[in-house]
XYZ file of C-alpha atoms in Angstrom:
766
model
C 15.028 -14.728 -36.229
C 15.823 -18.241 -35.081
C 12.508 -18.747 -33.267
C 13.393 -22.173 -31.895
C 16.408 -20.674 -30.171
C 14.795 -17.446 -29.026
C 11.700 -18.836 -27.337
C 10.265 -22.083 -26.034
C 6.745 -20.753 -25.746
C 5.511 -22.529 -28.857
C 4.252 -21.603 -32.284
C 1.297 -19.667 -30.865
C 3.693 -16.858 -29.983
C 5.195 -16.489 -33.423
C 2.964 -13.578 -34.378
C 3.208 -11.748 -31.075
C 6.559 -10.148 -31.798
C 4.678 -7.681 -33.961
C 3.384 -6.063 -30.778
C 6.919 -4.849 -30.141
C 7.041 -2.599 -33.201
C 9.085 0.437 -32.312
C 10.043 -1.004 -28.950
C 12.984 -3.258 -29.631
C 11.877 -6.838 -29.030
C 15.318 -8.368 -29.237
C 16.647 -9.582 -25.905
C 20.223 -9.621 -24.742
C 21.315 -13.016 -25.965
C 23.127 -15.391 -23.681
C 26.517 -16.583 -24.786
C 29.469 -18.502 -23.484
C 30.760 -15.261 -21.967
C 27.395 -14.452 -20.380
C 26.094 -17.556 -18.601
C 22.769 -16.868 -16.957
C 21.828 -14.215 -19.525
C 18.517 -13.806 -21.346
C 17.931 -15.794 -24.505
C 14.360 -15.034 -25.551
C 12.084 -12.408 -27.064
C 10.896 -10.213 -24.185
C 8.034 -8.634 -26.135
C 6.595 -11.995 -27.134
C 6.988 -13.339 -23.619
C 5.233 -10.427 -21.909
C 2.498 -10.415 -24.548
C 1.256 -13.657 -23.001
C 0.523 -11.700 -19.792
C -1.311 -8.771 -21.402
C -4.758 -7.988 -20.035
C -7.515 -8.071 -22.671
C -11.073 -6.783 -22.920
C -13.711 -8.007 -25.354
C -16.462 -6.530 -23.181
C -16.761 -3.010 -21.837
C -15.502 -2.825 -18.234
C -18.094 -1.240 -15.975
C -16.036 -0.461 -12.851
C -12.491 0.121 -11.608
C -12.356 -3.561 -10.626
C -12.609 -4.543 -14.294
C -10.882 -1.897 -16.380
C -7.386 -0.981 -17.580
C -5.163 1.135 -15.336
C -2.210 3.395 -16.113
C 0.156 5.297 -13.832
C 3.622 6.613 -13.036
C 3.589 6.705 -9.218
C 2.050 10.170 -9.209
C -0.572 10.441 -11.945
C -2.993 7.529 -12.237
C -5.901 6.663 -14.512
C -8.467 3.883 -14.431
C -10.658 3.379 -17.496
C -14.188 1.950 -17.711
C -17.725 2.779 -18.837
C -19.317 5.958 -17.538
C -22.298 4.678 -15.514
C -25.594 5.308 -17.255
C -24.019 7.080 -20.219
C -22.871 6.236 -23.732
C -19.311 7.171 -22.846
C -15.980 5.871 -21.586
C -14.659 7.290 -18.320
C -10.931 8.046 -18.080
C -10.104 8.946 -14.513
C -7.480 11.486 -13.516
C -6.087 11.092 -9.990
C -2.785 12.003 -8.352
C -0.984 10.578 -5.312
C 0.163 14.012 -4.058
C -3.267 15.649 -4.134
C -4.553 15.851 -0.565
C -6.238 18.232 1.843
C -4.313 20.270 4.418
C -6.573 20.660 7.443
C -4.839 18.691 10.206
C -7.464 19.684 12.764
C -9.755 17.084 11.167
C -7.264 14.208 11.214
C -5.685 12.052 8.534
C -8.858 10.497 7.153
C -10.753 13.742 6.603
C -8.570 16.825 7.006
C -5.431 15.325 5.441
C -7.186 12.855 3.170
C -6.351 12.268 -0.445
C -8.792 14.174 -2.617
C -10.490 13.040 -5.832
C -9.745 15.167 -8.889
C -12.174 14.162 -11.633
C -12.391 12.363 -14.942
C -12.762 12.782 -18.677
C -15.475 11.166 -20.715
C -14.887 10.095 -24.281
C -18.346 10.543 -25.825
C -18.821 8.856 -29.218
C -21.294 9.917 -31.872
C -22.948 6.498 -32.030
C -24.004 4.026 -29.377
C -21.123 1.870 -28.153
C -21.596 -1.701 -29.346
C -18.275 -3.298 -28.385
C -14.642 -2.921 -27.381
C -11.455 -4.786 -28.179
C -8.706 -3.528 -25.848
C -5.315 -4.740 -24.791
C -3.099 -3.471 -21.987
C 0.337 -4.001 -23.521
C 2.601 -4.584 -20.516
C 5.847 -4.416 -22.489
C 5.036 -0.895 -23.670
C 2.816 0.094 -20.682
C 0.196 1.244 -23.159
C -3.519 0.650 -23.683
C -4.411 -0.059 -27.314
C -7.587 -1.138 -29.085
C -10.860 -0.053 -30.588
C -14.292 1.110 -29.528
C -16.971 0.051 -31.976
C -20.131 2.155 -32.236
C -23.273 2.341 -34.320
C -21.620 5.206 -36.251
C -18.208 3.642 -36.832
C -15.151 3.052 -34.662
C -12.503 4.766 -32.556
C -8.948 3.376 -32.476
C -7.437 4.286 -29.119
C -3.930 4.404 -27.632
C -3.284 5.695 -24.113
C -0.344 6.099 -21.740
C 0.476 7.821 -18.505
C 4.007 8.865 -19.360
C 6.598 7.381 -17.040
C 8.824 10.456 -16.968
C 6.381 13.318 -17.490
C 3.264 14.394 -15.534
C 1.141 13.558 -18.537
C -1.821 11.451 -19.584
C -1.963 11.109 -23.374
C -4.882 9.518 -25.231
C -4.662 9.289 -29.012
C -7.909 8.602 -30.899
C -8.160 7.798 -34.612
C -11.874 8.003 -35.483
C -13.581 6.540 -38.510
C -15.505 8.946 -40.728
C -18.725 8.536 -38.762
C -17.032 9.210 -35.450
C -15.126 12.376 -36.280
C -17.526 14.349 -34.090
C -16.765 12.507 -30.836
C -16.301 14.745 -27.777
C -14.110 15.063 -24.706
C -15.636 16.409 -21.484
C -13.945 16.945 -18.121
C -15.932 16.364 -14.942
C -14.302 17.810 -11.798
C -14.914 15.887 -8.593
C -16.018 17.445 -5.326
C -12.869 18.103 -3.287
C -13.906 16.248 -0.154
C -12.564 13.186 1.640
C -14.074 10.068 0.043
C -14.603 8.791 3.602
C -17.307 11.465 3.983
C -19.571 9.643 1.519
C -22.677 8.514 3.483
C -22.333 5.026 1.990
C -19.399 4.378 4.354
C -21.295 5.531 7.476
C -18.214 7.360 8.782
C -19.370 10.635 10.320
C -17.007 13.545 9.588
C -15.680 15.569 12.530
C -17.741 18.557 13.612
C -17.103 21.550 11.391
C -15.668 19.582 8.484
C -16.899 20.745 5.071
C -16.033 20.186 1.434
C -13.654 22.517 -0.344
C -15.191 25.037 -2.775
C -16.089 23.918 -6.315
C -13.446 23.808 -9.034
C -13.246 26.707 -11.475
C -13.141 25.681 -15.141
C -11.750 28.173 -17.635
C -9.950 28.458 -20.948
C -6.286 29.416 -21.109
C -5.445 30.042 -24.768
C -5.241 26.685 -26.540
C -5.843 24.730 -23.320
C -8.396 24.334 -20.551
C -8.000 24.404 -16.791
C -9.914 23.096 -13.790
C -8.558 25.000 -10.795
C -9.433 23.538 -7.401
C -8.822 25.970 -4.512
C -8.486 24.513 -1.017
C -9.860 26.033 2.169
C -6.501 25.576 3.877
C -4.621 27.287 1.063
C -2.968 25.812 -1.981
C -4.666 24.124 -4.889
C -4.572 21.407 -7.454
C -5.048 22.143 -11.140
C -5.917 19.896 -14.057
C -4.906 21.197 -17.494
C -5.847 19.605 -20.798
C -5.447 20.193 -24.502
C -7.088 18.473 -27.496
C -4.712 18.422 -30.493
C -5.624 17.341 -34.027
C -2.861 15.982 -36.271
C -3.848 14.457 -39.574
C -6.415 11.769 -38.890
C -5.902 11.664 -35.116
C -6.934 13.685 -32.096
C -4.820 13.490 -28.966
C -5.923 14.521 -25.503
C -3.075 15.667 -23.255
C -3.880 16.097 -19.559
C -1.746 16.937 -16.549
C -2.262 17.567 -12.831
C -0.165 19.817 -10.591
C -0.489 20.380 -6.843
C 0.893 23.054 -4.539
C 0.525 24.059 -0.897
C 0.355 26.589 0.648
C 1.068 28.640 -2.471
C -1.124 28.535 -5.578
C 1.372 27.918 -8.367
C -0.018 24.814 -10.044
C -1.625 26.240 -13.188
C 1.644 27.211 -14.835
C 3.181 23.749 -14.320
C 0.111 21.873 -15.522
C -0.176 24.071 -18.628
C 3.502 23.677 -19.430
C 3.155 19.885 -19.382
C 0.303 19.783 -21.902
C 1.675 22.522 -24.153
C 5.154 21.038 -24.524
C 3.977 17.440 -25.026
C 5.215 15.894 -28.238
C 3.381 13.818 -30.812
C 2.163 10.523 -29.333
C 4.703 8.381 -31.130
C 7.555 10.607 -29.961
C 6.271 10.489 -26.374
C 6.292 6.716 -26.359
C 10.002 6.385 -27.172
C 11.348 7.434 -23.776
C 8.324 5.846 -22.083
C 8.962 2.467 -23.681
C 12.689 2.522 -22.986
C 12.020 3.035 -19.276
C 9.481 0.215 -19.113
C 11.658 -2.213 -21.074
C 14.519 -1.561 -18.660
C 12.112 -1.991 -15.739
C 11.069 -5.478 -16.753
C 14.588 -6.619 -17.658
C 15.925 -5.993 -14.151
C 14.882 -9.536 -13.247
C 13.054 -12.531 -14.681
C 10.729 -15.231 -13.353
C 8.968 -17.913 -15.367
C 6.838 -20.778 -14.063
C 4.563 -23.295 -15.787
C 1.267 -21.925 -14.382
C 0.301 -19.524 -17.179
C -2.394 -17.682 -15.239
C -0.195 -17.204 -12.172
C 2.822 -16.225 -14.256
C 0.715 -13.570 -15.980
C -0.448 -12.344 -12.586
C 3.180 -11.988 -11.458
C 4.122 -9.750 -14.378
C 0.927 -7.692 -14.135
C 1.860 -6.913 -10.521
C 5.312 -5.732 -11.608
C 3.505 -3.455 -14.054
C 1.107 -2.335 -11.302
C 3.957 -1.733 -8.870
C 5.836 0.563 -11.237
C 2.583 2.314 -12.150
C 1.892 3.012 -8.472
C 5.343 3.552 -6.927
C 8.414 5.678 -7.388
C 11.131 6.358 -4.855
C 10.327 10.083 -4.880
C 6.551 9.592 -4.954
C 4.416 9.373 -1.810
C 4.370 6.027 -0.041
C 1.485 4.153 -1.621
C -1.888 4.933 -0.092
C -4.235 1.976 0.211
C -5.576 2.545 -3.306
C -2.290 3.483 -4.944
C -2.657 6.458 -7.315
C -6.100 5.228 -8.451
C -8.350 6.984 -5.934
C -11.903 5.705 -6.176
C -14.765 6.155 -3.726
C -13.318 4.616 -0.576
C -13.311 4.797 3.213
C -9.492 4.404 3.054
C -8.206 7.749 1.601
C -4.841 7.687 3.398
C -1.758 5.548 3.961
C -2.149 2.668 6.444
C 0.848 1.553 8.511
C -0.456 -1.397 10.543
C -0.045 -3.865 7.653
C -0.834 -2.286 4.279
C 2.405 -0.397 3.607
C 4.535 -3.306 4.747
C 2.829 -5.798 2.432
C 2.723 -3.404 -0.534
C 6.484 -3.137 -0.732
C 7.919 -6.581 -0.005
C 7.998 -7.608 -3.666
C 10.505 -4.858 -4.580
C 13.365 -6.875 -3.088
C 13.235 -10.208 -4.884
C 12.180 -8.564 -8.141
C 15.241 -6.277 -7.961
C 13.299 -3.016 -7.922
C 14.840 -1.128 -5.012
C 14.611 2.016 -7.143
C 10.908 2.085 -6.201
C 11.509 2.107 -2.430
C 9.507 5.119 -1.255
C 9.228 3.794 2.310
C 12.928 4.158 3.132
C 13.022 7.594 1.519
C 9.873 8.884 3.266
C 10.812 7.634 6.731
C 14.129 9.424 6.411
C 12.705 12.595 4.909
C 9.851 13.068 7.384
C 11.503 11.684 10.510
C 10.596 14.795 12.525
C 6.932 13.829 12.255
C 7.733 10.395 13.662
C 8.676 11.929 16.998
C 6.239 14.827 16.826
C 3.174 12.578 16.990
C 4.138 10.920 20.261
C 2.944 12.252 23.582
C 5.223 15.049 24.808
C 7.176 13.074 27.448
C 8.530 10.637 24.847
C 9.516 12.896 21.957
C 13.107 13.551 22.959
C 14.395 10.006 22.414
C 11.599 8.047 20.716
C 9.655 7.763 17.474
C 6.494 6.085 16.246
C 4.022 6.191 13.411
C 0.222 6.303 13.646
C -2.061 3.838 11.955
C -2.926 6.340 9.207
C -1.006 9.278 7.749
C -0.818 11.618 4.807
C 2.114 11.745 2.399
C 4.313 13.542 4.993
C 3.618 10.810 7.591
C 1.409 13.238 9.526
C -1.789 12.122 11.242
C -3.053 15.545 12.180
C -5.123 16.044 15.324
C -6.934 12.769 15.768
C -10.101 11.567 17.387
C -12.114 8.373 17.318
C -13.636 9.120 13.907
C -10.695 10.477 11.970
C -7.735 8.292 12.810
C -5.423 7.406 15.674
C -2.147 8.764 17.036
C 0.599 6.509 18.328
C -0.800 4.809 21.409
C 0.612 4.813 24.925
C 0.950 1.300 26.367
C -1.258 0.743 29.384
C -3.857 3.320 28.386
C -7.525 2.629 28.919
C -9.601 2.478 26.687
C -7.679 0.276 24.216
C -4.899 2.079 22.400
C -3.853 1.910 18.764
C -0.775 -0.040 17.752
C 2.586 1.141 19.049
C 4.670 -1.184 16.845
C 3.848 0.153 13.380
C 7.101 2.088 12.962
C 9.211 -0.883 14.029
C 7.400 -3.053 11.499
C 7.850 -0.400 8.785
C 11.551 -0.275 9.637
C 11.687 -4.010 9.019
C 10.962 -3.046 5.394
C 13.874 -0.594 5.506
C 16.045 -3.333 7.021
C 15.061 -5.626 4.146
C 16.119 -2.939 1.678
C 19.417 -2.651 3.503
C 19.969 -6.402 3.665
C 19.238 -6.781 -0.056
C 21.678 -4.009 -1.032
C 24.063 -3.576 1.930
C 23.731 0.158 1.305
C 25.835 1.702 4.074
C 24.206 5.098 3.674
C 20.735 3.670 4.237
C 22.004 1.846 7.328
C 23.809 4.809 8.818
C 21.431 7.645 7.947
C 17.976 6.095 8.264
C 17.713 2.542 9.543
C 19.900 2.599 12.649
C 18.886 5.994 14.086
C 15.159 5.460 13.488
C 15.091 1.875 14.744
C 16.944 3.038 17.851
C 14.180 5.575 18.507
C 11.375 3.126 17.739
C 12.742 0.607 20.245
C 13.415 3.355 22.797
C 9.680 4.058 22.847
C 9.046 0.476 23.975
C 11.773 0.740 26.617
C 9.859 3.488 28.407
C 7.144 0.979 29.309
C 8.991 -2.266 29.973
C 9.099 -3.277 33.601
C 9.985 -6.325 35.716
C 7.257 -8.648 36.915
C 7.073 -10.972 39.890
C 8.681 -13.666 37.718
C 11.752 -11.502 37.131
C 10.988 -11.178 33.405
C 10.437 -7.897 31.566
C 6.804 -7.266 30.661
C 4.833 -4.820 28.538
C 1.584 -3.268 29.790
C -1.478 -3.750 27.531
C -1.016 -2.808 23.887
C -3.051 -3.400 20.755
C -2.661 -6.200 18.222
C -3.759 -4.712 14.886
C -7.535 -4.835 14.558
C -8.157 -7.705 16.990
C -10.277 -5.359 19.092
C -8.915 -5.750 22.624
C -5.690 -4.843 24.388
C -3.407 -7.503 25.806
C -0.424 -7.335 28.153
C 2.698 -8.843 26.627
C 1.017 -8.520 23.251
C 2.576 -11.008 20.817
C 2.700 -8.407 18.016
C 4.801 -6.069 20.157
C 6.996 -8.697 21.793
C 7.964 -10.027 18.351
C 8.840 -6.566 17.048
C 10.699 -5.672 20.250
C 12.807 -8.840 20.105
C 13.559 -8.372 16.438
C 14.401 -4.685 16.984
C 16.827 -5.274 19.856
C 18.589 -8.132 18.057
C 18.824 -6.099 14.853
C 20.167 -3.014 16.647
C 22.959 -5.073 18.174
C 23.817 -6.540 14.760
C 23.756 -3.125 13.085
C 25.874 -1.526 15.796
C 28.528 -4.170 15.131
C 28.370 -3.475 11.409
C 28.700 0.258 12.060
C 31.467 -0.379 14.608
C 29.785 1.838 17.184
C 29.614 1.311 20.930
C 26.074 2.402 21.684
C 25.238 3.232 25.308
C 21.876 1.482 24.899
C 23.446 -1.824 23.859
C 23.403 -3.263 27.414
C 19.695 -2.499 27.611
C 19.024 -4.231 24.293
C 20.902 -7.301 25.501
C 18.949 -7.259 28.750
C 15.675 -7.226 26.822
C 16.727 -10.219 24.736
C 17.787 -12.125 27.845
C 14.784 -11.323 30.038
C 11.769 -10.373 27.899
C 8.579 -12.281 28.711
C 7.927 -15.299 26.490
C 5.135 -15.361 23.926
C 1.794 -16.418 25.359
C 0.865 -19.883 24.098
C -2.275 -21.910 24.734
C -2.359 -25.524 23.590
C 0.504 -25.118 21.115
C -1.189 -22.065 19.587
C 0.084 -18.483 19.780
C -2.222 -16.131 21.671
C -2.857 -12.439 21.067
C -1.111 -11.772 24.372
C -1.066 -12.820 28.003
C -4.585 -13.854 28.979
C -6.051 -13.099 25.526
C -6.439 -16.200 23.332
C -6.845 -16.115 19.578
C -10.531 -17.000 19.683
C -12.283 -15.430 16.699
C -11.875 -14.997 12.974
C -9.338 -12.281 12.238
C -7.835 -11.215 8.912
C -4.466 -10.055 10.315
C -1.596 -12.400 11.051
C 0.055 -9.878 13.372
C 0.158 -12.452 16.186
C 2.395 -14.590 13.921
C 5.010 -11.992 12.931
C 7.672 -13.886 14.869
C 7.170 -16.708 12.351
C 6.785 -14.527 9.279
C 8.204 -12.166 8.156
C 10.572 -11.767 11.123
C 11.801 -15.413 11.107
C 12.458 -15.259 14.865
C 10.682 -18.600 15.271
C 11.491 -20.874 12.317
C 10.729 -24.262 10.834
C 14.444 -25.017 11.048
C 14.015 -25.172 14.847
C 12.466 -28.638 15.274
C 11.151 -27.787 18.726
C 8.924 -25.083 17.200
C 7.393 -26.983 14.295
C 4.246 -28.143 16.061
C 3.665 -24.634 17.409
C 4.026 -23.069 13.936
C 1.845 -25.671 12.250
C -0.967 -25.542 14.794
C -0.932 -21.750 15.030
C -1.333 -21.414 11.258
C -4.141 -23.964 11.148
C -5.861 -22.328 14.128
C -5.719 -18.874 12.531
C -7.078 -19.822 9.104
C -9.563 -22.216 10.681
C -11.774 -19.255 11.671
C -13.230 -18.423 8.241
C -15.607 -15.506 8.789
C -13.293 -12.477 8.807
C -10.474 -13.733 6.560
C -9.638 -11.477 3.638
C -7.345 -11.678 0.633
C -4.106 -10.899 2.443
C -4.948 -13.599 4.996
C -4.292 -16.059 2.166
C -1.055 -14.387 1.049
C 0.153 -14.533 4.656
C -0.879 -18.182 4.946
C 0.935 -18.919 1.666
C 4.164 -17.309 2.871
C 4.010 -19.061 6.248
C 3.428 -22.343 4.398
C 6.466 -21.585 2.240
C 8.475 -21.016 5.436
C 7.318 -24.524 6.441
C 8.648 -25.815 3.059
C 5.129 -26.811 1.962
C 4.891 -25.684 -1.628
C 1.593 -27.328 -2.510
C -0.041 -25.825 0.551
C 1.306 -22.386 -0.344
C 0.074 -22.765 -3.926
C -3.321 -23.824 -2.584
C -3.685 -20.616 -0.609
C -2.708 -18.560 -3.667
C -5.306 -20.487 -5.669
C -7.983 -19.558 -3.138
C -6.898 -15.935 -3.364
C -7.317 -15.947 -7.142
C -10.684 -17.671 -7.062
C -12.287 -15.787 -4.188
C -10.783 -12.324 -3.943
C -9.024 -11.003 -7.051
C -10.959 -8.856 -9.496
C -10.836 -9.422 -13.274
C -8.035 -6.858 -13.689
C -6.121 -8.228 -10.614
C -7.284 -5.368 -8.374
C -8.669 -6.065 -4.897
C -11.151 -4.378 -2.582
C -12.334 -4.317 0.976
C -15.136 -1.755 0.659
C -12.881 0.491 -1.457
C -9.693 -0.275 -3.373
C -6.913 -1.841 -1.288
C -3.716 -2.376 -3.236
C -1.558 -4.421 -0.858
C -3.057 -7.877 -1.331
C -2.237 -8.590 -5.004
C 1.240 -7.116 -4.532
C 1.862 -9.248 -1.444
C 0.821 -12.352 -3.396
C 3.938 -11.826 -5.519
C 6.016 -11.879 -2.343
C 4.359 -15.199 -1.468
C 5.407 -16.543 -4.868
C 8.924 -15.240 -4.280
C 9.011 -16.981 -0.878
C 8.245 -20.229 -2.666
C 11.078 -19.655 -5.147
C 13.877 -18.238 -2.978
C 14.393 -17.554 0.718
C 17.517 -15.807 1.988
C 16.856 -15.073 5.661
C 19.435 -16.021 8.274
C 22.408 -15.747 5.920
C 21.506 -18.727 3.709
C 20.337 -18.546 0.080
C 17.694 -21.265 -0.269
C 16.844 -22.036 -3.881
C 13.374 -23.420 -4.716
C 12.619 -24.220 -1.043
C 8.832 -24.551 -1.360
C 7.728 -24.856 -4.984
C 4.521 -26.608 -5.927
C 4.918 -30.169 -7.198
C 3.417 -29.078 -10.514
C 6.173 -26.489 -10.997
C 8.608 -28.946 -12.516
C 10.263 -26.300 -14.678
C 11.290 -22.875 -13.394
C 13.595 -20.105 -14.541
C 15.029 -17.156 -12.621
C 17.412 -14.383 -13.532
C 18.795 -11.696 -11.194
C 16.498 -12.519 -8.296
C 17.807 -10.219 -5.541
C 18.516 -11.756 -2.125
C 19.772 -10.699 1.258
C 23.515 -10.200 1.234
C 23.273 -8.161 -2.001
C 23.359 -11.212 -4.252
C 21.676 -11.679 -7.629
C 20.558 -15.260 -8.155
C 19.811 -16.938 -11.486
C 18.744 -20.567 -11.851
C 16.974 -23.214 -13.899
C 14.834 -26.125 -12.714
C 13.954 -28.880 -15.180
C 11.651 -31.864 -14.626
C 11.538 -31.203 -10.892
C 15.305 -30.909 -10.394
C 17.540 -27.868 -10.091
C 19.854 -27.955 -13.098
C 22.115 -24.998 -12.290
C 22.357 -21.748 -10.419
C 24.440 -18.617 -10.749
C 25.093 -16.196 -7.907
C 26.552 -12.737 -8.414
C 27.929 -10.841 -5.406
C 27.509 -7.069 -5.374
C 29.130 -6.513 -1.981
C 31.444 -9.440 -1.225
C 29.308 -10.640 1.696
C 29.654 -14.247 2.956
C 27.855 -16.542 0.516
C 26.139 -19.693 1.805
C 23.950 -21.612 -0.648
C 21.363 -24.325 -0.241
C 21.136 -25.215 -3.939
C 19.052 -28.375 -3.764
C 21.315 -30.189 -6.258
C 22.014 -33.821 -5.398
C 25.424 -35.449 -5.726
C 28.862 -34.006 -6.298
C 28.965 -30.360 -7.323
C 31.019 -28.274 -9.690
C 31.476 -24.633 -8.627
C 33.118 -22.403 -11.223
C 33.392 -18.826 -12.354
C 31.858 -17.570 -15.598
C 34.855 -18.932 -17.576
C 34.557 -22.406 -16.131
C 37.482 -22.077 -13.732
C 37.075 -23.726 -10.341
C 36.024 -21.519 -7.427
C 37.008 -22.049 -3.809
C 34.141 -23.564 -1.857
C 33.416 -26.029 0.894
C 30.533 -28.171 2.082
C 29.255 -27.230 5.562
C 28.251 -29.917 8.087
C 24.537 -29.451 7.338
C 25.126 -29.839 3.591
C 25.036 -26.154 2.659
C 27.668 -24.788 0.299
C 29.916 -21.890 1.254
C 31.534 -20.130 -1.709
C 34.320 -17.567 -1.623
C 32.991 -14.598 -3.595
C 34.511 -11.142 -3.688
C 32.598 -8.052 -4.723
C 31.611 -8.290 -8.393
C 32.380 -12.005 -8.742
C 30.110 -14.808 -9.975
C 29.824 -18.475 -9.105
C 28.023 -21.119 -11.145
C 26.920 -24.322 -9.432
C 25.759 -27.527 -11.079
C 26.130 -31.272 -10.761
C 29.672 -32.430 -11.454
C 29.939 -33.886 -14.951
C 26.803 -32.124 -16.174
C 27.041 -29.626 -19.016
C 23.926 -27.459 -18.585
C 22.819 -24.760 -20.978
C 23.114 -21.623 -18.826
C 20.781 -19.508 -20.967
C 17.669 -18.170 -19.210
C 14.447 -18.768 -21.129
C 10.728 -18.933 -20.335
C 9.509 -22.375 -19.387
C 6.797 -24.138 -21.364
C 3.329 -22.797 -20.487
C 0.791 -24.883 -18.624
C -2.579 -24.658 -16.943
C -5.459 -22.429 -17.987
C -4.219 -19.611 -20.168
C -7.276 -17.342 -19.870
C -5.954 -13.770 -19.849
C -6.797 -11.318 -17.105
C -9.306 -8.619 -18.002
C -12.636 -9.396 -19.652
C -11.726 -11.815 -22.470
C-alpha cells in the first residue's frame, strides 16, 4: 500500500490497518473520474476514534456499549463481585397497563444481565471498542490466567454474541444470568416518585432449561411476556455465549423466537461478516474530519452510538436509548429529547435511521386519541411522555401528562410537542424531498397539529390573534402568548402554505393560515430579551431553550436580519447567564445558536464546556438516569458549524473555529436533497462539490474569494450566475454534480482525513 497516498494521519497509524483484518480496510479510491471520492484507509482512520479501557469500568457511564436499535448491552464490573456484568436490554420491552400512565404502566422494563465470573481475581483489563467493526475486543487478566474476549450485538439479528478464549487456568469460568424485577425503574425509592395507587411489580421471571439452551420467561400482569434465551457453545479453545430477547403482547409467543435466534447462530467469525459489512457501509455514507482529535473522535463515536440505538423500524429512542439502566425516565420524552436525538441523521446522511417519521405515521390514531374529546375530529397532539406506540395511557400528576388544553388552570403541559416533532419530519423531507413522506405523513399531521392551536386563538383588544396561557417546557408557569407556542404556530402555518403549494392543493384552511401569519401577536420582549410569554419574563436559570426556538432550530428570526441581531445576541447571553439549572444540552443549544450567529469560536467554546463538565468517559450523559439526547445533539452543533442549508442557501463552513484551519467533508446531506463535499486548507475553502438528488434550485455560499470556476465532474463548464448578495446559483438537474473552486486553481479533489491536532487522549478509561 502506498501509505503516503492513502492517509495523511502520520506514521503512528501505520500499524492500525491490522485492526481491519477480515473487514476490508481498502477505501474507494478517488480518481479523475470520481472527484470528491474517498482516498484513505477507513479502518486506520476510525481506529483513532476507538474507545479504550486499561482500567475496569465500574458503571454504565464508563463502560463499552453495543446495540442494534432493539437489543442493547452495556458492560462494566458487577458491583461488589469478582465478575463482569453484561447487560441485556431491549427497546421494545415495556409494560402494558395504561391505567397507570406512561411512566409506570407503560414504562420500559429492565430485563437482566449476565455475569462473566472468572476463576481468579480480576487484576486488569485491556479492552477496545472497535468502531469500524462495531465489536468489543480485549482481555481480562486474572490471578489464574486470562480471558480473551470478543463481543457484538449483531446488526441484523436479535443476538448478543460473546466469544471467550480462556487460558488454561481460566477454563472453569462461569456464565450466570440474573433476571431483573419487571417493574418501572421510576418506582425505585431513590427517585422519590410515588407509583400510582394499586401499581405493583410483575411476577418474577421463570428460569428453565430448554434442551441445549436456557430461558428466562417474564410473564406480565397485563398479558404478554418477554423471554431471554441463551446458549453456551464450546468450539475448540473458545466458548461463545449467544443470547437473544423476544417480546410479545398480548399473546405469549416469545420463547420460540428467542430460542430460534440462539440455536441458529453461526460461529462467531461467520456472524461478524454480515455485521461488519453493514457497519462499514454505515460509516461510508458520509465523512467529516477536523483537526481537533478528541472532538473528531467524539463525532464518530456518536455515529456509532446512533446506529446502535436507532433503526427506522425500531421504537423512537427512549431517553436512555436501548441501554435501560436505573432511571426515573423509562419512556420517550417529546418536549425536547426526541427532537434533539435525531437532528444529526440529516447532515450525516443517515435518513435510514429515521424512526420518528415512521412512528408518527404508523401511530397517528394515538395522536388524536389523546386529546380531549371535543378536539379529536380535526386535531392531533402528543403528550410529554409516551410508550413505543406514542400512547401516554391514563395520566395523572405522578405518571405523566396528556396533551394540555390552553387556558386550563392549574398550568397545563405543553401543547406544541407534536408540531416540534413534525419539524423533525419536515427536516427529513427537506433533506430528501421524499414526496411520499410529504404527502402521507408530514402535511396531514402538521395540518392537524396546527388545527389544535386554531381552536384557541382569539382576537384581543389590539386586533391581534392571541393564545390563552400555555406551558413553555419545564419553566414552571403558564404564560399567555407563550413564545414556545407562537414560534411553532408561525412556523407551522408558513410551512403548511409552502407544502400546499408543493402538493398543488387548494386547502380550505389556507386563508386561516395566512390570517394567523398576518395577525398573530408578536413575541413578548423585555429589554431586547425574549420572554417566556406575555407578562412572564425569563428570570431564572432554565436548561431548556424553548423560548428561543424562533431563532434555532426554526430560523424564523435570523442573524441575516440585521434588525434582529441585538435581540438574538442579548437573549442568548441572558439565557446562559443564569448558571444554576443549565445542563448539557443547554450548551449544545448555545453552540448551535452561536453557529447561527456565525461565531465559530463561541460555538466551539460551548462544546468545550460540554466535554469538560457533562460528558462521561464513554461519551454517555446523565441527568439522574441516562439521557441520550445531549451527546447526539452535540454532533448537530458541530454540523451547524460546518454547513447550514436553511432558507434555500447552502452555506459552507459558516461558523468554524479559528483553529479548524483544515477540514474535509464528503456527502454531507443538506436541505434540497444535495450531497456536499469540500476541503478547507490553511483556513481557506479550496473546493466544494455538490451533487443534486432531486434537481432542486441550488444556491451556494461557498466562501471562496475571487473569480470562480464551476464545472462538472469532467471539467466542463456549468451554467451559473452570481446573485446580488454574492451567492452562487448553479443550474443542476437531478443526478448532476458541480465542482466549485477558485479560477486558475488546480485542487486535488480527493477527500482525506486532515492532520490530527489537540489532545489525542482516547475516550474510555485509557
